[in-house]
Amino acid sequence: MKIAVFATKSYDRMFFERENQAYHFELEFFQAGLDSVTASLAIGFDAVCVFVNDELDADCLAKLAAGGTRIVALRCAGFNNVDLQAAAGHGLSVVRVPAYSPYGVAEHAVALILGLNRKTHKAYNRVRERNFALEGLLGFNLHSKTVGVIGTGKIGEVFCRIMQGFGCRVLAMDPCPNKACLASGVEYVGFEPLLEKSDILSIHCPLTPETFHLIGGEAVERMKQGVMLINTSRGAIIDTVAVIKGLKSRKIGYLGLDVYEEEADLFFEDISDKILEDDVFARLLTFPNVLITGHQAFFTSEALENIASTTFANIACLEKGVACPNLLPHPGQSS
Ligand code: NAD
């Protein structure tokens, strides 16, 4: 089994090579991301292994199939970057890693909340300059605050539990309420009450046609004055321009992002010597109450181990022709 691993970083290579000692797949690592232009690199490979910002559109998938590829192994949970209809049409099997770091992502969302609230990133710099003044560092207690959670799947569930540990009231919205969350006292409400009642809103649902720009101008209008908005899910769930308007009007008091709708051109690379072309992102960076990380919520050693082991286990299942629990159903087919 020959596997082309796209968008490879040194840490991917380290964990994949370590895990491959149990499988002995033939691996080739490419720094390039996979899209319709780079798909030719995969000619002759049985499988491609891809990440969140690779673009597996119909054109790319047609080229992969023509080059002999049969398996698309996503080393992430979200699959919004794969045209599943086109993959099915070409007989390509698409597998993913549905849960590799629910704790890591939920904990990172909490890190953004604590950082924005207590301004530890600013305090760090101040203290290094021997500036011990407290002006501008005023925070608030999380205890007794109301936290609204959009999506209570694996990550949302862990996030709810952590916030309950802080003594927060947790409200949630999810078309499929989570039994463990219900049992622990999470209150499910509709979208509007969630927006109106939450001091902190945290997004943990997938990006789908229904959730695209779920947080737009109208949603921002409904939020509490000074709300804290956190997104560690997918950038396009937020309409960034509407959120910038909310920051300028002071409706949004804090914004914590690990994802950004146009992140594919920015994240995972050191572009510190380049001119930033994205004016919307540049505007976000000007706010003192915005904290952005570059899609690192998943980035723990436990997650990278799970990603590598689950990816290889998925591919091994398909190679042996046995049922793979992480195979994505064809569109229209129930999972
Ligand atoms: P999951 O599938 O376990 O849970 C997603 C939940 O969202 C489900 O309960 C689903 O019913 C709910 N949902 C679907 N549509 C909704 C809607 N319109 N409104 C409210 N809820 C809705 O997924 P997960 O493992 O918890 O991951 C959630 C998301 O986090 C992923 O889709 C991915 O985009 C993102 N993620 C980000 C990182 C990162 O590093 N930043 C890492 C992993 C996952």
Coordinates of C-alpha atoms and ligand atoms in Angstrom, one line a residue:
M1 CA 0.0 0.0 0.0
K2 CA 1.6 3.3 -1.1
I3 CA 0.4 6.4 0.7
A4 CA 1.0 10.0 -0.3
V5 CA 0.9 12.2 2.8
F6 CA 0.1 15.8 1.8
A7 CA 0.7 19.1 3.6
T8 CA 3.3 17.3 5.8
K9 CA 5.0 19.1 8.7
S10 CA 7.9 17.7 10.7
Y11 CA 5.6 16.7 13.5
D12 CA 3.3 14.8 11.1
R13 CA 6.3 12.9 9.7
M14 CA 7.6 12.1 13.2
F15 CA 4.3 10.6 14.5
F16 CA 3.4 8.8 11.2
E17 CA 6.8 7.2 10.8
R18 CA 6.7 6.1 14.5
E19 CA 3.2 4.6 14.1
N20 CA 4.1 3.0 10.7
Q21 CA 6.5 0.6 12.5
A22 CA 3.4 -1.5 13.2
Y23 CA 2.1 -1.3 9.6
H24 CA 5.0 -1.0 7.1
F25 CA 3.1 1.0 4.6
E26 CA 5.1 2.7 1.9
L27 CA 4.9 6.4 2.8
E28 CA 5.9 9.4 0.8
F29 CA 5.7 12.8 2.4
F30 CA 4.9 16.0 0.4
Q31 CA 5.1 19.5 1.9
A32 CA 2.5 20.7 -0.7
G33 CA -1.1 20.6 0.1
L34 CA -3.4 18.6 -2.1
D35 CA -5.6 20.3 -4.6
S36 CA -6.4 19.9 -8.3
V37 CA -2.9 21.2 -9.3
T38 CA -0.9 19.0 -6.9
A39 CA -3.1 15.9 -7.5
S40 CA -0.6 14.7 -10.1
L41 CA 1.9 14.1 -7.3
A42 CA -0.4 11.2 -6.2
I43 CA -0.3 9.3 -9.4
G44 CA 0.4 5.7 -8.6
F45 CA -0.4 6.0 -4.9
D46 CA -3.2 3.8 -3.5
A47 CA -4.1 6.3 -0.8
V48 CA -3.7 10.0 -0.1
C49 CA -3.5 11.3 3.5
V50 CA -4.8 14.9 3.8
F51 CA -5.5 17.6 6.3
V52 CA -8.0 20.4 6.9
N53 CA -7.0 22.9 4.3
D54 CA -6.4 20.5 1.4
E55 CA -9.0 21.1 -1.3
L56 CA -10.5 17.8 -2.6
D57 CA -13.0 19.3 -5.0
A58 CA -14.5 17.4 -8.0
D59 CA -11.6 18.2 -10.2
C60 CA -9.0 17.1 -7.7
L61 CA -10.9 13.8 -7.0
A62 CA -11.2 13.0 -10.7
K63 CA -7.5 13.4 -11.1
L64 CA -6.8 11.2 -8.0
A65 CA -9.1 8.5 -9.4
A66 CA -7.5 8.7 -12.8
G67 CA -4.1 8.3 -11.2
G68 CA -5.1 5.1 -9.5
T69 CA -5.9 6.4 -6.0
R70 CA -8.7 4.5 -4.2
I71 CA -8.6 5.9 -0.6
V72 CA -8.7 9.4 0.8
A73 CA -7.6 9.3 4.4
L74 CA -8.4 12.5 6.2
R75 CA -6.2 13.0 9.2
C76 CA -8.8 15.2 10.8
A77 CA -12.5 15.1 12.0
G78 CA -14.1 17.7 9.7
F79 CA -14.7 16.7 6.1
N80 CA -16.1 20.0 4.7
N81 CA -13.1 20.2 2.3
V82 CA -14.0 17.0 0.4
D83 CA -16.7 16.7 -2.3
L84 CA -18.2 13.5 -1.0
Q85 CA -20.6 13.2 -4.0
A86 CA -17.7 13.4 -6.5
A87 CA -15.6 10.9 -4.4
A88 CA -18.5 8.5 -4.4
G89 CA -18.9 9.0 -8.2
H90 CA -15.2 7.9 -8.7
G91 CA -15.5 5.0 -6.3
L92 CA -13.1 6.6 -3.8
S93 CA -13.4 5.6 -0.2
V94 CA -13.1 8.5 2.3
V95 CA -12.1 7.8 5.9
R96 CA -11.5 10.3 8.7
V97 CA -10.3 10.4 12.3
P98 CA -13.6 11.4 14.1
A99 CA -12.1 11.9 17.5
Y100 CA -8.5 12.4 18.2
S101 CA -8.4 15.2 20.7
P102 CA -11.8 16.2 22.2
Y103 CA -9.9 17.1 25.4
G104 CA -7.2 19.1 23.5
V105 CA -9.7 21.2 21.5
A106 CA -12.0 21.8 24.5
E107 CA -9.1 22.7 26.7
H108 CA -7.8 25.1 24.0
A109 CA -11.2 26.8 23.9
V110 CA -10.9 27.3 27.6
A111 CA -7.4 28.6 27.2
L112 CA -8.8 31.3 24.8
I113 CA -11.5 32.2 27.4
L114 CA -9.0 32.5 30.2
G115 CA -6.5 34.3 28.1
L116 CA -9.0 36.9 26.9
N117 CA -10.5 37.3 30.3
R118 CA -7.3 37.6 32.4
K119 CA -5.1 38.9 29.6
T120 CA -2.2 36.6 30.4
H121 CA -0.6 37.3 27.0
K122 CA -0.5 41.0 27.8
A123 CA 0.6 40.4 31.4
Y124 CA 3.5 38.2 30.2
N125 CA 4.8 41.0 28.0
R126 CA 4.4 43.7 30.7
V127 CA 6.2 41.7 33.3
R128 CA 9.1 41.1 31.0
E129 CA 9.4 44.9 30.6
R130 CA 9.1 45.2 34.4
N131 CA 5.8 46.9 34.0
F132 CA 3.8 45.6 37.0
A133 CA 0.8 48.0 36.6
L134 CA -2.6 46.4 36.6
E135 CA -4.5 49.0 34.6
G136 CA -6.1 47.3 31.6
L137 CA -5.9 43.8 33.0
L138 CA -9.2 43.7 34.8
G139 CA -11.0 40.4 34.3
F140 CA -14.2 38.8 35.6
N141 CA -15.1 35.6 37.5
L142 CA -16.2 32.7 35.4
H143 CA -18.2 31.4 38.3
S144 CA -21.9 32.0 37.9
K145 CA -21.6 33.2 34.3
T146 CA -23.8 31.7 31.5
V147 CA -22.0 29.8 28.8
G148 CA -23.7 29.0 25.5
V149 CA -22.4 26.0 23.6
I150 CA -23.2 25.4 19.9
G151 CA -22.8 21.7 19.2
T152 CA -22.5 19.2 22.0
G153 CA -20.8 16.3 20.3
K154 CA -17.4 14.9 21.5
I155 CA -15.7 18.3 21.9
G156 CA -18.7 20.2 23.1
E157 CA -19.4 17.6 25.8
V158 CA -16.0 17.9 27.2
F159 CA -16.1 21.7 27.0
C160 CA -19.5 21.7 28.9
R161 CA -18.0 19.6 31.6
I162 CA -15.0 21.9 32.1
M163 CA -17.2 25.0 32.2
Q164 CA -19.5 23.4 34.7
G165 CA -16.3 22.8 36.8
F166 CA -15.8 26.6 36.9
G167 CA -19.3 26.9 38.3
C168 CA -20.9 28.2 35.1
R169 CA -24.5 27.7 34.0
V170 CA -24.3 25.9 30.7
L171 CA -26.9 26.3 27.9
A172 CA -26.6 24.5 24.6
M173 CA -28.0 24.1 21.2
D174 CA -27.7 20.9 19.2
P175 CA -30.2 19.1 16.9
C176 CA -29.2 15.9 18.7
P177 CA -29.0 16.7 22.4
N178 CA -26.2 14.8 24.2
K179 CA -27.5 12.4 26.9
A180 CA -24.4 12.9 29.1
C181 CA -24.8 16.7 28.9
L182 CA -28.5 16.5 29.7
A183 CA -27.6 14.3 32.7
S184 CA -25.0 16.8 33.9
G185 CA -27.4 19.7 33.9
V186 CA -26.8 21.3 30.5
E187 CA -29.9 23.1 29.4
Y188 CA -30.9 22.8 25.8
V189 CA -32.4 25.9 24.3
G190 CA -33.1 27.4 20.8
F191 CA -30.6 29.6 18.9
E192 CA -32.2 32.9 19.9
P193 CA -32.3 32.3 23.7
L194 CA -28.8 30.9 23.5
L195 CA -27.6 34.2 21.9
E196 CA -29.6 36.4 24.2
K197 CA -28.6 34.7 27.5
S198 CA -25.0 33.8 27.1
D199 CA -22.1 35.7 28.6
I200 CA -19.7 33.4 26.7
L201 CA -20.6 31.6 23.4
S202 CA -18.4 28.8 22.2
I203 CA -18.8 27.0 18.8
H204 CA -18.3 23.2 18.6
C205 CA -20.5 22.2 15.6
P206 CA -19.3 21.1 12.2
L207 CA -19.2 23.4 9.2
T208 CA -22.1 22.4 7.0
P209 CA -24.4 24.3 4.6
E210 CA -26.7 24.9 7.6
T211 CA -23.9 26.3 9.9
F212 CA -22.1 28.4 7.2
H213 CA -22.2 32.0 8.6
L214 CA -24.5 30.9 11.5
I215 CA -22.9 33.8 13.4
G216 CA -23.8 36.7 11.1
G217 CA -25.1 40.2 11.6
E218 CA -28.5 39.2 13.0
A219 CA -27.0 36.7 15.5
V220 CA -24.5 39.4 16.7
E221 CA -27.4 41.8 17.2
R222 CA -29.1 39.3 19.5
M223 CA -26.1 38.7 21.7
K224 CA -25.6 40.1 25.1
Q225 CA -23.7 43.4 25.3
G226 CA -20.0 42.6 25.8
V227 CA -20.3 38.9 25.0
M228 CA -17.2 36.7 24.6
L229 CA -17.3 34.7 21.4
I230 CA -15.0 31.7 20.9
N231 CA -14.6 29.6 17.7
T232 CA -12.4 26.6 17.7
S233 CA -14.5 24.7 15.1
R234 CA -14.4 26.0 11.5
G235 CA -13.8 29.6 10.4
A236 CA -16.7 29.9 8.1
I237 CA -19.3 29.3 10.8
I238 CA -18.6 32.9 11.6
D239 CA -19.2 35.8 9.1
T240 CA -16.0 37.6 10.0
V241 CA -17.0 40.9 8.5
A242 CA -20.2 40.9 10.7
V243 CA -18.2 40.0 13.8
I244 CA -15.8 42.9 13.1
K245 CA -18.8 45.2 13.0
G246 CA -19.9 43.7 16.3
L247 CA -16.4 44.4 17.8
K248 CA -16.5 48.0 16.5
S249 CA -19.9 48.6 18.0
R250 CA -18.7 47.1 21.3
K251 CA -21.4 44.5 21.2
I252 CA -18.8 41.8 21.1
G253 CA -16.5 42.4 24.1
Y254 CA -14.0 39.6 23.4
L255 CA -13.2 37.3 20.4
G256 CA -11.2 34.2 20.6
L257 CA -10.5 32.3 17.3
D258 CA -8.5 29.2 16.5
V259 CA -10.0 29.1 13.0
Y260 CA -10.6 31.7 10.3
E261 CA -12.7 31.4 7.2
E262 CA -9.8 32.2 4.9
E263 CA -7.2 30.4 6.9
A264 CA -6.0 28.2 4.1
D265 CA -3.8 31.0 2.8
L266 CA -2.4 31.9 6.2
F267 CA -2.3 29.1 8.8
F268 CA 0.3 26.4 9.3
E269 CA 3.1 28.5 7.7
D270 CA 5.6 31.1 8.9
I271 CA 4.8 34.1 6.7
S272 CA 6.3 36.6 9.1
D273 CA 8.4 38.1 6.4
K274 CA 5.5 38.5 3.9
I275 CA 3.0 41.3 3.4
L276 CA -0.4 40.3 4.8
E277 CA -2.8 40.4 1.9
D278 CA -6.0 39.7 3.8
D279 CA -7.4 43.0 5.0
V280 CA -10.2 41.4 7.0
F281 CA -7.6 39.3 9.0
A282 CA -5.4 42.3 9.3
R283 CA -8.3 44.3 10.8
L284 CA -8.9 41.5 13.3
L285 CA -5.3 41.8 14.5
T286 CA -5.8 45.4 15.4
F287 CA -8.3 44.8 18.2
P288 CA -6.9 44.6 21.7
N289 CA -9.8 42.2 22.7
V290 CA -9.2 39.6 20.0
L291 CA -7.0 36.6 20.6
I292 CA -6.2 34.4 17.6
T293 CA -4.3 31.1 17.4
G294 CA -3.5 29.4 14.1
H295 CA -5.6 26.2 14.2
Q296 CA -3.6 24.7 17.0
A297 CA -6.4 23.5 19.3
F298 CA -5.9 19.9 18.2
F299 CA -2.1 20.1 18.6
T300 CA -1.3 17.8 21.5
S301 CA 1.0 14.8 21.4
E302 CA -1.9 12.6 22.4
A303 CA -3.8 13.9 19.4
L304 CA -1.0 13.4 16.9
E305 CA -0.5 9.8 18.1
N306 CA -4.3 9.1 17.7
I307 CA -4.3 10.7 14.3
A308 CA -1.5 8.6 13.0
S309 CA -2.8 5.3 14.6
T310 CA -6.4 5.8 13.5
T311 CA -5.4 6.9 10.0
F312 CA -3.3 3.7 9.5
A313 CA -6.0 1.5 11.1
N314 CA -8.6 3.0 8.7
I315 CA -6.4 2.3 5.7
A316 CA -5.6 -1.2 6.9
C317 CA -9.4 -1.9 7.2
L318 CA -10.0 -0.8 3.7
E319 CA -7.0 -2.8 2.4
K320 CA -8.3 -6.0 4.1
G321 CA -11.8 -5.3 2.9
V322 CA -13.2 -5.3 6.5
A323 CA -15.8 -2.8 7.8
C324 CA -14.2 0.5 8.7
P325 CA -16.1 2.4 11.4
N326 CA -14.6 5.7 10.2
L327 CA -15.6 5.4 6.5
L328 CA -17.8 8.3 5.5
P329 CA -21.1 7.3 4.0
H330 CA -21.8 8.3 0.4
P331 CA -24.1 11.3 0.3
G332 CA -27.7 10.1 0.6
Q333 CA -26.6 6.9 2.3
S334 CA -27.3 6.6 6.0
S335 CA -24.2 6.0 8.2
Ligands
NAD1 P1 -19.0 15.8 16.7 O1 -19.5 15.3 15.4 O2 -18.8 14.8 17.8 O3 -20.1 16.9 17.3 C1 -20.6 17.9 16.5 C2 -22.0 18.2 17.1 O4 -22.5 19.4 16.4 C3 -23.0 17.1 17.0 O5 -23.6 16.8 18.2 C4 -24.0 17.6 16.0 O6 -25.3 17.2 16.3 C5 -23.9 19.1 16.3 N1 -24.4 20.0 15.3 C6 -24.6 19.7 13.9 N2 -25.2 20.8 13.3 C7 -25.5 21.7 14.3 C8 -26.1 22.9 14.3 N3 -26.6 23.5 13.2 N4 -26.2 23.6 15.5 C9 -25.8 23.0 16.6 N5 -25.1 21.8 16.7 C10 -25.0 21.2 15.5 O7 -17.7 16.6 16.4 P2 -16.6 17.1 17.4 O8 -15.5 16.0 17.4 O9 -17.1 17.5 18.6 O10 -15.9 18.3 16.6 C11 -16.7 19.5 16.3 C12 -16.0 20.3 15.3 O11 -14.7 20.8 15.8 C13 -15.5 19.5 14.0 O12 -16.6 19.5 13.1 C14 -14.4 20.3 13.5 O13 -14.8 21.3 12.6 C15 -13.9 21.1 14.8 N6 -12.5 20.7 15.2 C16 -11.6 21.6 15.3 C17 -10.3 21.3 15.7 C18 -9.2 22.4 15.9 O14 -8.0 22.0 16.0 N7 -9.5 23.6 16.0 C19 -9.9 20.0 15.9 C20 -10.9 19.0 15.8 C21 -12.2 19.4 15.4

